[in-house]
Amino acid sequence: MISILEYIATNIAVLPKLKDVTFLWAARDKAMIDYLKGTIDGFASTCARKVRVSIQLFDTGSSRLLDILPAPVPPPGGAIEMDDIFDMALPGDPRISSGRPNFQKLFATIRGEGVGCYVCGPASLRELAVKEASKRGFWVHCETFEF
């Protein structure tokens, strides 16, 4: 994501058709999100001068939820379902959600012609993103990043 934001920021003059950019970034460790968030926000701010930029971050480290979320209090006469807990935004930055992105739900909100989907991540995440993007006629570019 950072390389794409950097490219847009430095080449915005030669990208006249680019109007909107939505980034979805999933990381297993919120510390990684926190570490790179300043860099991401810096490039996004530069890009936002010419392009509408939206960033949604996903913390997929589910064990962390038990450490940071207060114990849920059920409403009078009601109960809290486990799904309700995992759909909650995490405390702090409202762009950070817990769990994996729901590509079906997220891509359903994107409209327009010439929509592209750049995907980088583990095979299971790429497969889900490509499946949903292809259903909607988005063009797709996949990359892998492995150590």
PDB file of C-alpha atoms in Angstrom:
ATOM      1  CA  MET A   1       0.000   0.000   0.000  1.00  0.00           C
ATOM      2  CA  ILE A   2       2.767   2.426   0.856  1.00  0.00           C
ATOM      3  CA  SER A   3       4.442   1.956  -2.534  1.00  0.00           C
ATOM      4  CA  ILE A   4       1.138   2.621  -4.330  1.00  0.00           C
ATOM      5  CA  LEU A   5       0.460   5.738  -2.248  1.00  0.00           C
ATOM      6  CA  GLU A   6       4.011   6.934  -2.887  1.00  0.00           C
ATOM      7  CA  TYR A   7       3.587   6.362  -6.634  1.00  0.00           C
ATOM      8  CA  ILE A   8       0.318   8.304  -6.701  1.00  0.00           C
ATOM      9  CA  ALA A   9       1.789  11.115  -4.598  1.00  0.00           C
ATOM     10  CA  THR A  10       4.799  11.551  -6.896  1.00  0.00           C
ATOM     11  CA  ASN A  11       2.973  11.008 -10.220  1.00  0.00           C
ATOM     12  CA  ILE A  12      -0.412  12.631  -9.627  1.00  0.00           C
ATOM     13  CA  ALA A  13       0.083  15.027 -12.561  1.00  0.00           C
ATOM     14  CA  VAL A  14       0.203  12.125 -15.052  1.00  0.00           C
ATOM     15  CA  LEU A  15      -2.789  10.282 -13.580  1.00  0.00           C
ATOM     16  CA  PRO A  16      -5.685  12.522 -14.682  1.00  0.00           C
ATOM     17  CA  LYS A  17      -8.288   9.729 -14.710  1.00  0.00           C
ATOM     18  CA  LEU A  18      -7.606   8.707 -11.126  1.00  0.00           C
ATOM     19  CA  LYS A  19     -10.413  10.081  -8.956  1.00  0.00           C
ATOM     20  CA  ASP A  20     -10.914   7.757  -5.992  1.00  0.00           C
ATOM     21  CA  VAL A  21      -8.615   5.371  -4.151  1.00  0.00           C
ATOM     22  CA  THR A  22      -9.785   3.023  -1.408  1.00  0.00           C
ATOM     23  CA  PHE A  23      -7.192   1.010   0.487  1.00  0.00           C
ATOM     24  CA  LEU A  24      -8.037  -1.984   2.624  1.00  0.00           C
ATOM     25  CA  TRP A  25      -5.054  -3.226   4.610  1.00  0.00           C
ATOM     26  CA  ALA A  26      -5.153  -6.266   6.852  1.00  0.00           C
ATOM     27  CA  ALA A  27      -2.332  -7.002   9.293  1.00  0.00           C
ATOM     28  CA  ARG A  28      -1.993  -9.690  11.939  1.00  0.00           C
ATOM     29  CA  ASP A  29      -0.401  -7.338  14.422  1.00  0.00           C
ATOM     30  CA  LYS A  30      -1.783  -3.935  15.356  1.00  0.00           C
ATOM     31  CA  ALA A  31       1.766  -2.863  16.214  1.00  0.00           C
ATOM     32  CA  MET A  32       2.558  -3.069  12.480  1.00  0.00           C
ATOM     33  CA  ILE A  33      -0.455  -0.896  11.690  1.00  0.00           C
ATOM     34  CA  ASP A  34       0.580   1.617  14.349  1.00  0.00           C
ATOM     35  CA  TYR A  35       4.187   1.611  13.103  1.00  0.00           C
ATOM     36  CA  LEU A  36       3.263   2.370   9.479  1.00  0.00           C
ATOM     37  CA  LYS A  37       0.181   4.517  10.063  1.00  0.00           C
ATOM     38  CA  GLY A  38       2.134   7.799  10.087  1.00  0.00           C
ATOM     39  CA  THR A  39       3.793   7.003   6.755  1.00  0.00           C
ATOM     40  CA  ILE A  40       0.480   5.869   5.271  1.00  0.00           C
ATOM     41  CA  ASP A  41      -1.272   9.019   6.476  1.00  0.00           C
ATOM     42  CA  GLY A  42       1.520  11.241   5.109  1.00  0.00           C
ATOM     43  CA  PHE A  43       1.297   9.819   1.594  1.00  0.00           C
ATOM     44  CA  ALA A  44      -2.509   9.701   1.764  1.00  0.00           C
ATOM     45  CA  SER A  45      -2.567  13.383   2.700  1.00  0.00           C
ATOM     46  CA  THR A  46      -0.390  14.240  -0.312  1.00  0.00           C
ATOM     47  CA  CYS A  47      -2.587  12.131  -2.612  1.00  0.00           C
ATOM     48  CA  ALA A  48      -5.758  13.678  -1.184  1.00  0.00           C
ATOM     49  CA  ARG A  49      -4.866  17.023  -2.750  1.00  0.00           C
ATOM     50  CA  LYS A  50      -5.966  15.597  -6.130  1.00  0.00           C
ATOM     51  CA  VAL A  51      -7.638  12.256  -5.388  1.00  0.00           C
ATOM     52  CA  ARG A  52     -10.251  11.174  -2.862  1.00  0.00           C
ATOM     53  CA  VAL A  53      -8.463   8.679  -0.588  1.00  0.00           C
ATOM     54  CA  SER A  54     -10.174   6.297   1.816  1.00  0.00           C
ATOM     55  CA  ILE A  55      -8.213   3.934   4.060  1.00  0.00           C
ATOM     56  CA  GLN A  56      -9.627   1.072   6.110  1.00  0.00           C
ATOM     57  CA  LEU A  57      -7.307  -0.991   8.283  1.00  0.00           C
ATOM     58  CA  PHE A  58      -8.042  -4.476   9.596  1.00  0.00           C
ATOM     59  CA  ASP A  59      -6.367  -6.020  12.622  1.00  0.00           C
ATOM     60  CA  THR A  60      -6.673  -9.766  12.081  1.00  0.00           C
ATOM     61  CA  GLY A  61      -4.978 -10.674  15.388  1.00  0.00           C
ATOM     62  CA  SER A  62      -8.113 -12.024  17.074  1.00  0.00           C
ATOM     63  CA  SER A  63      -6.423 -12.916  20.368  1.00  0.00           C
ATOM     64  CA  ARG A  64      -5.790  -9.210  20.917  1.00  0.00           C
ATOM     65  CA  LEU A  65      -9.524  -8.596  21.204  1.00  0.00           C
ATOM     66  CA  LEU A  66      -9.672 -10.327  24.548  1.00  0.00           C
ATOM     67  CA  ASP A  67      -6.937  -8.047  25.889  1.00  0.00           C
ATOM     68  CA  ILE A  68      -8.357  -4.697  24.817  1.00  0.00           C
ATOM     69  CA  LEU A  69     -12.117  -4.915  24.722  1.00  0.00           C
ATOM     70  CA  PRO A  70     -13.993  -4.375  27.955  1.00  0.00           C
ATOM     71  CA  ALA A  71     -16.272  -7.193  28.965  1.00  0.00           C
ATOM     72  CA  PRO A  72     -19.516  -6.674  27.058  1.00  0.00           C
ATOM     73  CA  VAL A  73     -22.549  -5.855  29.141  1.00  0.00           C
ATOM     74  CA  PRO A  74     -25.745  -7.344  27.758  1.00  0.00           C
ATOM     75  CA  PRO A  75     -28.742  -5.054  27.412  1.00  0.00           C
ATOM     76  CA  PRO A  76     -31.539  -5.620  29.933  1.00  0.00           C
ATOM     77  CA  GLY A  77     -33.311  -8.822  28.998  1.00  0.00           C
ATOM     78  CA  GLY A  78     -30.936  -9.447  26.075  1.00  0.00           C
ATOM     79  CA  ALA A  79     -27.723 -11.168  25.192  1.00  0.00           C
ATOM     80  CA  ILE A  80     -24.623 -10.285  23.233  1.00  0.00           C
ATOM     81  CA  GLU A  81     -23.676 -12.565  20.369  1.00  0.00           C
ATOM     82  CA  MET A  82     -20.029 -13.335  19.629  1.00  0.00           C
ATOM     83  CA  ASP A  83     -20.502 -12.029  16.052  1.00  0.00           C
ATOM     84  CA  ASP A  84     -21.432  -8.634  17.506  1.00  0.00           C
ATOM     85  CA  ILE A  85     -18.095  -8.459  19.296  1.00  0.00           C
ATOM     86  CA  PHE A  86     -16.049  -9.259  16.189  1.00  0.00           C
ATOM     87  CA  ASP A  87     -17.885  -6.676  14.043  1.00  0.00           C
ATOM     88  CA  MET A  88     -16.950  -3.860  16.409  1.00  0.00           C
ATOM     89  CA  ALA A  89     -14.448  -1.164  15.506  1.00  0.00           C
ATOM     90  CA  LEU A  90     -11.496  -1.194  17.831  1.00  0.00           C
ATOM     91  CA  PRO A  91     -10.910   1.622  20.319  1.00  0.00           C
ATOM     92  CA  GLY A  92      -8.786   4.458  18.967  1.00  0.00           C
ATOM     93  CA  ASP A  93      -8.521   5.086  15.238  1.00  0.00           C
ATOM     94  CA  PRO A  94     -12.011   4.593  13.718  1.00  0.00           C
ATOM     95  CA  ARG A  95     -10.441   3.263  10.500  1.00  0.00           C
ATOM     96  CA  ILE A  96      -9.181   0.154  12.300  1.00  0.00           C
ATOM     97  CA  SER A  97     -11.569  -2.799  12.522  1.00  0.00           C
ATOM     98  CA  SER A  98     -11.026  -6.217  13.997  1.00  0.00           C
ATOM     99  CA  GLY A  99     -10.940  -9.351  11.887  1.00  0.00           C
ATOM    100  CA  ARG A 100     -10.591  -9.875   8.164  1.00  0.00           C
ATOM    101  CA  PRO A 101     -12.194  -7.625   5.567  1.00  0.00           C
ATOM    102  CA  ASN A 102     -15.569  -8.721   4.228  1.00  0.00           C
ATOM    103  CA  PHE A 103     -14.839  -8.151   0.524  1.00  0.00           C
ATOM    104  CA  GLN A 104     -18.410  -8.926  -0.529  1.00  0.00           C
ATOM    105  CA  LYS A 105     -19.759  -6.182   1.710  1.00  0.00           C
ATOM    106  CA  LEU A 106     -16.948  -3.687   1.030  1.00  0.00           C
ATOM    107  CA  PHE A 107     -16.857  -4.094  -2.751  1.00  0.00           C
ATOM    108  CA  ALA A 108     -20.649  -3.783  -2.952  1.00  0.00           C
ATOM    109  CA  THR A 109     -20.237  -0.100  -2.014  1.00  0.00           C
ATOM    110  CA  ILE A 110     -17.850   0.673  -4.901  1.00  0.00           C
ATOM    111  CA  ARG A 111     -19.388   1.911  -8.143  1.00  0.00           C
ATOM    112  CA  GLY A 112     -18.023   3.184 -11.413  1.00  0.00           C
ATOM    113  CA  GLU A 113     -16.229   2.160 -14.563  1.00  0.00           C
ATOM    114  CA  GLY A 114     -12.582   1.204 -14.707  1.00  0.00           C
ATOM    115  CA  VAL A 115     -12.432   0.053 -11.097  1.00  0.00           C
ATOM    116  CA  GLY A 116      -9.198  -1.732 -10.260  1.00  0.00           C
ATOM    117  CA  CYS A 117      -8.327  -3.997  -7.390  1.00  0.00           C
ATOM    118  CA  TYR A 118      -4.679  -4.418  -6.376  1.00  0.00           C
ATOM    119  CA  VAL A 119      -4.278  -7.381  -4.046  1.00  0.00           C
ATOM    120  CA  CYS A 120      -1.237  -8.383  -2.038  1.00  0.00           C
ATOM    121  CA  GLY A 121      -1.347 -10.855   0.807  1.00  0.00           C
ATOM    122  CA  PRO A 122      -1.623 -14.500   1.698  1.00  0.00           C
ATOM    123  CA  ALA A 123      -3.276 -16.837  -0.820  1.00  0.00           C
ATOM    124  CA  SER A 124      -6.521 -17.161   1.157  1.00  0.00           C
ATOM    125  CA  LEU A 125      -6.983 -13.380   1.314  1.00  0.00           C
ATOM    126  CA  ARG A 126      -6.076 -12.929  -2.368  1.00  0.00           C
ATOM    127  CA  GLU A 127      -8.545 -15.621  -3.432  1.00  0.00           C
ATOM    128  CA  LEU A 128     -11.423 -13.977  -1.560  1.00  0.00           C
ATOM    129  CA  ALA A 129     -10.596 -10.511  -2.892  1.00  0.00           C
ATOM    130  CA  VAL A 130     -10.164 -11.702  -6.490  1.00  0.00           C
ATOM    131  CA  LYS A 131     -13.426 -13.677  -6.366  1.00  0.00           C
ATOM    132  CA  GLU A 132     -15.469 -10.699  -5.163  1.00  0.00           C
ATOM    133  CA  ALA A 133     -13.701  -8.153  -7.398  1.00  0.00           C
ATOM    134  CA  SER A 134     -14.188 -10.341 -10.476  1.00  0.00           C
ATOM    135  CA  LYS A 135     -17.915 -10.736  -9.740  1.00  0.00           C
ATOM    136  CA  ARG A 136     -18.237  -6.960  -9.999  1.00  0.00           C
ATOM    137  CA  GLY A 137     -16.179  -6.583 -13.169  1.00  0.00           C
ATOM    138  CA  PHE A 138     -13.202  -4.907 -11.466  1.00  0.00           C
ATOM    139  CA  TRP A 139      -9.851  -5.478 -13.116  1.00  0.00           C
ATOM    140  CA  VAL A 140      -7.491  -7.228 -10.739  1.00  0.00           C
ATOM    141  CA  HIS A 141      -3.740  -7.136 -10.168  1.00  0.00           C
ATOM    142  CA  CYS A 142      -2.220  -9.558  -7.635  1.00  0.00           C
ATOM    143  CA  GLU A 143       1.163  -9.542  -5.983  1.00  0.00           C
ATOM    144  CA  THR A 144       2.728 -11.617  -3.254  1.00  0.00           C
ATOM    145  CA  PHE A 145       5.032 -10.477  -0.510  1.00  0.00           C
ATOM    146  CA  GLU A 146       6.838 -13.198   1.341  1.00  0.00           C
ATOM    147  CA  PHE A 147      10.009 -13.515   3.382  1.00  0.00           C
TER     148      PHE A 147
END
